[in-house]
PDB file of C-alpha atoms in Angstrom:
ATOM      1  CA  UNK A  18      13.415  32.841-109.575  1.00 74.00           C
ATOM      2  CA  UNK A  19      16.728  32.574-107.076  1.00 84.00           C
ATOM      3  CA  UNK A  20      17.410  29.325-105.643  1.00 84.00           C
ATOM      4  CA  UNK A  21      15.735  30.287-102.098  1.00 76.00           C
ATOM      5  CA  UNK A  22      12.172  31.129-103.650  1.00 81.00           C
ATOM      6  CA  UNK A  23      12.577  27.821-105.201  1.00 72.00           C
ATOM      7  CA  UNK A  24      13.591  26.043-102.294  1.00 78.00           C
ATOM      8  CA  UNK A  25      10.180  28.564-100.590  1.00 78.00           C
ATOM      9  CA  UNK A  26       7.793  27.693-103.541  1.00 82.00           C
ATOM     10  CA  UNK A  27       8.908  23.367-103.247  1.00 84.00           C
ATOM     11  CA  UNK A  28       8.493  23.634 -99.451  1.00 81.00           C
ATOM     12  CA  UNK A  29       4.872  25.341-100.171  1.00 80.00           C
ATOM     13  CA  UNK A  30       4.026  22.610-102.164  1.00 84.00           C
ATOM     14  CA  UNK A  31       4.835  20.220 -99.801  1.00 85.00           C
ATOM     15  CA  UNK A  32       3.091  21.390 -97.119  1.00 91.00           C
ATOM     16  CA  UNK A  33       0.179  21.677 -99.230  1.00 92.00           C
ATOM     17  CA  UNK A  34       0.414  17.770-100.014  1.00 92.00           C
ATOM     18  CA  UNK A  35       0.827  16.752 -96.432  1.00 93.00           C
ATOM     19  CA  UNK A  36      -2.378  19.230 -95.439  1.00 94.00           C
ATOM     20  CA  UNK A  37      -4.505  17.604 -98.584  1.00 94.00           C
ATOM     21  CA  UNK A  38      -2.940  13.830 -97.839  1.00 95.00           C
ATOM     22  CA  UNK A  39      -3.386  14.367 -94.322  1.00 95.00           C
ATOM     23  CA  UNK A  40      -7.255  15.630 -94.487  1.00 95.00           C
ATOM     24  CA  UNK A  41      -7.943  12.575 -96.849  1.00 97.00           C
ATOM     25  CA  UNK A  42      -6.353  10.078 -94.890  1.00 96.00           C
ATOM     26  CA  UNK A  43      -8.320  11.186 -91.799  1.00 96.00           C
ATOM     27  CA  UNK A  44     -11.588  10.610 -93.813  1.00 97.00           C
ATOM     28  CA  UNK A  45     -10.536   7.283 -95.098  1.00 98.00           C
ATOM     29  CA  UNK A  46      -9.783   6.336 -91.418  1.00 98.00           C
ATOM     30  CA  UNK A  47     -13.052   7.316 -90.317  1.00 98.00           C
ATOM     31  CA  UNK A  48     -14.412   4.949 -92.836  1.00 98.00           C
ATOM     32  CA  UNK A  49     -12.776   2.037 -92.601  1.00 98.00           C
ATOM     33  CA  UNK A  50     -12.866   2.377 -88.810  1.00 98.00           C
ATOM     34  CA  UNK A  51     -16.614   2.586 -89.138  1.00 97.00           C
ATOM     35  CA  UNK A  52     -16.844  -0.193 -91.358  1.00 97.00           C
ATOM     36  CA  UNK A  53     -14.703  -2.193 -88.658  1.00 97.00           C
ATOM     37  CA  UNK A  54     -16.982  -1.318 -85.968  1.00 97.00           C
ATOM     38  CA  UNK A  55     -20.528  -1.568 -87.845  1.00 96.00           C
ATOM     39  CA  UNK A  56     -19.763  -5.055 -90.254  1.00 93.00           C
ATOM     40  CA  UNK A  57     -18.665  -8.431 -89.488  1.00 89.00           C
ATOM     41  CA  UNK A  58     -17.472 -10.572 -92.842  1.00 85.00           C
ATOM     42  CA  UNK A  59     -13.888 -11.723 -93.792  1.00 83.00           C
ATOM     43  CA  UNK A  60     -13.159  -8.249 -95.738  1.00 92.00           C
ATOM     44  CA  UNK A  61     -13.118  -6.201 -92.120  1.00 95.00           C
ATOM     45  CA  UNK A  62     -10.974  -8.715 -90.637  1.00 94.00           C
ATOM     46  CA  UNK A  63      -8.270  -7.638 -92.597  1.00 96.00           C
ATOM     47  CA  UNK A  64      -9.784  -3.717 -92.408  1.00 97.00           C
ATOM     48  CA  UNK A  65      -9.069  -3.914 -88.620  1.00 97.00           C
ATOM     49  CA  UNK A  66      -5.906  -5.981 -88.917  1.00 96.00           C
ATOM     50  CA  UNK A  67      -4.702  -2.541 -91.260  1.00 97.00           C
ATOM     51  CA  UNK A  68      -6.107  -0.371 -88.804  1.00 97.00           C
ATOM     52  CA  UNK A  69      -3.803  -2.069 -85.790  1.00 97.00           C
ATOM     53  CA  UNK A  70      -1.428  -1.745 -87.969  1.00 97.00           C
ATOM     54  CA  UNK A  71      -1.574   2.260 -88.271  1.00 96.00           C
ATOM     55  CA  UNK A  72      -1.826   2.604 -84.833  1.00 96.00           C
ATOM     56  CA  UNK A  73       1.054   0.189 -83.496  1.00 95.00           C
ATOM     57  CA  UNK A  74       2.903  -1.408 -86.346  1.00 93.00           C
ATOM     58  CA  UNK A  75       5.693  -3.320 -83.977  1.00 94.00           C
ATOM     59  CA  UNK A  76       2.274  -4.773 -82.285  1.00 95.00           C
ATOM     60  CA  UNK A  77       0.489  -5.750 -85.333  1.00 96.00           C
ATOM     61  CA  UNK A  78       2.907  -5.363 -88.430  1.00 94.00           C
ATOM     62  CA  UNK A  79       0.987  -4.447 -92.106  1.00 92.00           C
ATOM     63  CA  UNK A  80       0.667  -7.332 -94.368  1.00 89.00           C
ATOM     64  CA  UNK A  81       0.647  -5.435 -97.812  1.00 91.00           C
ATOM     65  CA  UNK A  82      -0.720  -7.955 -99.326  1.00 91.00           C
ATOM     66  CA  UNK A  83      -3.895  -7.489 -97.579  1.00 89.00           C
ATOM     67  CA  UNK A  84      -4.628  -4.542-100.074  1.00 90.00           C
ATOM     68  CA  UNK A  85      -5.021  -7.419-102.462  1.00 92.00           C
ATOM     69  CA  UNK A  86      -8.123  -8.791-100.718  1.00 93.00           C
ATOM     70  CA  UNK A  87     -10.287  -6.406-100.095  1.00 96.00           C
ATOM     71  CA  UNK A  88     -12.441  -4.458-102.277  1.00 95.00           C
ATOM     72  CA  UNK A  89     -11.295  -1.407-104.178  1.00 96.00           C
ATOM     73  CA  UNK A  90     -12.940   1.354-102.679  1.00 96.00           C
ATOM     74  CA  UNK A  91     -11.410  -0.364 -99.420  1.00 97.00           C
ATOM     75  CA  UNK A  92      -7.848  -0.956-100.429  1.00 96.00           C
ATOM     76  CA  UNK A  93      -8.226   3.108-101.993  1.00 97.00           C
ATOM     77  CA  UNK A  94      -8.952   3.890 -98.400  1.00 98.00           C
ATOM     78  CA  UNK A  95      -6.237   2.094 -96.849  1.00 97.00           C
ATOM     79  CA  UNK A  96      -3.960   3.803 -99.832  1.00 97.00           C
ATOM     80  CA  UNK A  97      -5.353   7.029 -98.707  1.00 97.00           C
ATOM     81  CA  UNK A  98      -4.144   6.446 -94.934  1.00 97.00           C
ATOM     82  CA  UNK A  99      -0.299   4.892 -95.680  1.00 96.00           C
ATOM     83  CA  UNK A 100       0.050   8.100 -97.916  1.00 96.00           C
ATOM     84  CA  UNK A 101      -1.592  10.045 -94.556  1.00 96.00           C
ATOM     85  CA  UNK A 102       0.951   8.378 -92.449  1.00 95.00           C
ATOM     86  CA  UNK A 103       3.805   9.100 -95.220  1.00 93.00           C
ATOM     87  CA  UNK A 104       3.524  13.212 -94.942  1.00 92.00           C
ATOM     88  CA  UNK A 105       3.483  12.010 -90.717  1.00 86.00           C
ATOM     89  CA  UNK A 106       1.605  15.139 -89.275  1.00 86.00           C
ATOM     90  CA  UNK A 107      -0.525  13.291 -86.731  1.00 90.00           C
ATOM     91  CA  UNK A 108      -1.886   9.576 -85.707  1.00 94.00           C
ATOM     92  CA  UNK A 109      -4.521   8.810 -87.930  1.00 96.00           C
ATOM     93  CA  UNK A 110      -6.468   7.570 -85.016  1.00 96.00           C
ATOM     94  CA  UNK A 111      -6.372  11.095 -82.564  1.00 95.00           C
ATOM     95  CA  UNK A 112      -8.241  12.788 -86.253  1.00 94.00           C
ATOM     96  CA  UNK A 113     -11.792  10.771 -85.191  1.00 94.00           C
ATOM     97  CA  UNK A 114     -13.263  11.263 -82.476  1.00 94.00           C
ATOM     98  CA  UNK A 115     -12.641   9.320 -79.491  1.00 96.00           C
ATOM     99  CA  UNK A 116     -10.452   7.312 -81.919  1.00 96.00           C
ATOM    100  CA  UNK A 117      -8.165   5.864 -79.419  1.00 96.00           C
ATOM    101  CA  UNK A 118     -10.913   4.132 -77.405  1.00 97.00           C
ATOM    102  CA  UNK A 119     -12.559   3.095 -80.474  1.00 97.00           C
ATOM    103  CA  UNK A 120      -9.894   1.706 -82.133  1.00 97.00           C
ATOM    104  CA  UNK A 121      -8.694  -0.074 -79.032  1.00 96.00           C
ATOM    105  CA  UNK A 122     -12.425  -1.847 -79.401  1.00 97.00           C
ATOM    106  CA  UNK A 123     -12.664  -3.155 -82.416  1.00 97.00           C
ATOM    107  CA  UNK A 124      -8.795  -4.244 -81.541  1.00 97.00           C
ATOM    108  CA  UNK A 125     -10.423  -6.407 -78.898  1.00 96.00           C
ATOM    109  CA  UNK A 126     -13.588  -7.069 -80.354  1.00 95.00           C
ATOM    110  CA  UNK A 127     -12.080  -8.718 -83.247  1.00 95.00           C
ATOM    111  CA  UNK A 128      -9.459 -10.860 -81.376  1.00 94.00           C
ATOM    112  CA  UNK A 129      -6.509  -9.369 -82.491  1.00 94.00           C
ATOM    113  CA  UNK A 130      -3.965 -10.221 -79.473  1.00 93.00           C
ATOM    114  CA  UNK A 131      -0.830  -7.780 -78.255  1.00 92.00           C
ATOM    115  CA  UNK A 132       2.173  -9.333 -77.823  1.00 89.00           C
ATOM    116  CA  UNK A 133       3.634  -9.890 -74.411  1.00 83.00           C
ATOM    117  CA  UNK A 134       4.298  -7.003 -72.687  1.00 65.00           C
ATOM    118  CA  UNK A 135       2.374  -4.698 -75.029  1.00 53.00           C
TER     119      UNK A 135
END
């Protein structure tokens, strides 16, 4: 194999990744933003504090240490969206539908405040 059908068969597999990481993450979003918008205990708190967080990080910056207090199959999820947002092919919020509205609710609905200006 020359150096270009490497360089081909390496970009192949990253597009790949970014298609499988970006599918997963869009499923994982779905849940947790379901969860945020369907439960009400200290866990989805810190689900919707992550969520503000993937769609305006300046506004709401990620505590990682959140992933620490939640429950696995939560923290898996919010795994499953950073690695989404790594690969960068869309907002994790425009793959739901009517995610921008609903995300902006439970934003609200759970207190979180923008900062001045935002």
């Amino acid at each position: 194999m020359n150096s270009v059908q490497h360089i081909d068969t390496e970009l192949d597999g990253y597009r790949a990744r970014s298609s499988a990481a970006t599918a997963e993450g869009a499923q994982a979003f779905t849940r947790l933003l379901r969860l945020a918008e369907t439960r009400d205990s200290g866990q989805i708190v810190r689900v919707v504090r992550f969520l503000a967080a993937t769609y305006n990080a300046q506004a709401f910056p990620l505590e990682p240490f959140e992933l620490r207090a939640v429950d696995v199959a939560i923290s898996d999820d919010m795994l499953l969206c950073l690695d989404a947002l790594r690969w960068g092919q869309a907002d994790l919020h425009t793959l739901v539908p009517d995610g921008d509205r609903r995300l902006q609710a439970v934003i609200a609905r759970w207190g979180l405040r923008w900062p001045e200006g935002g």
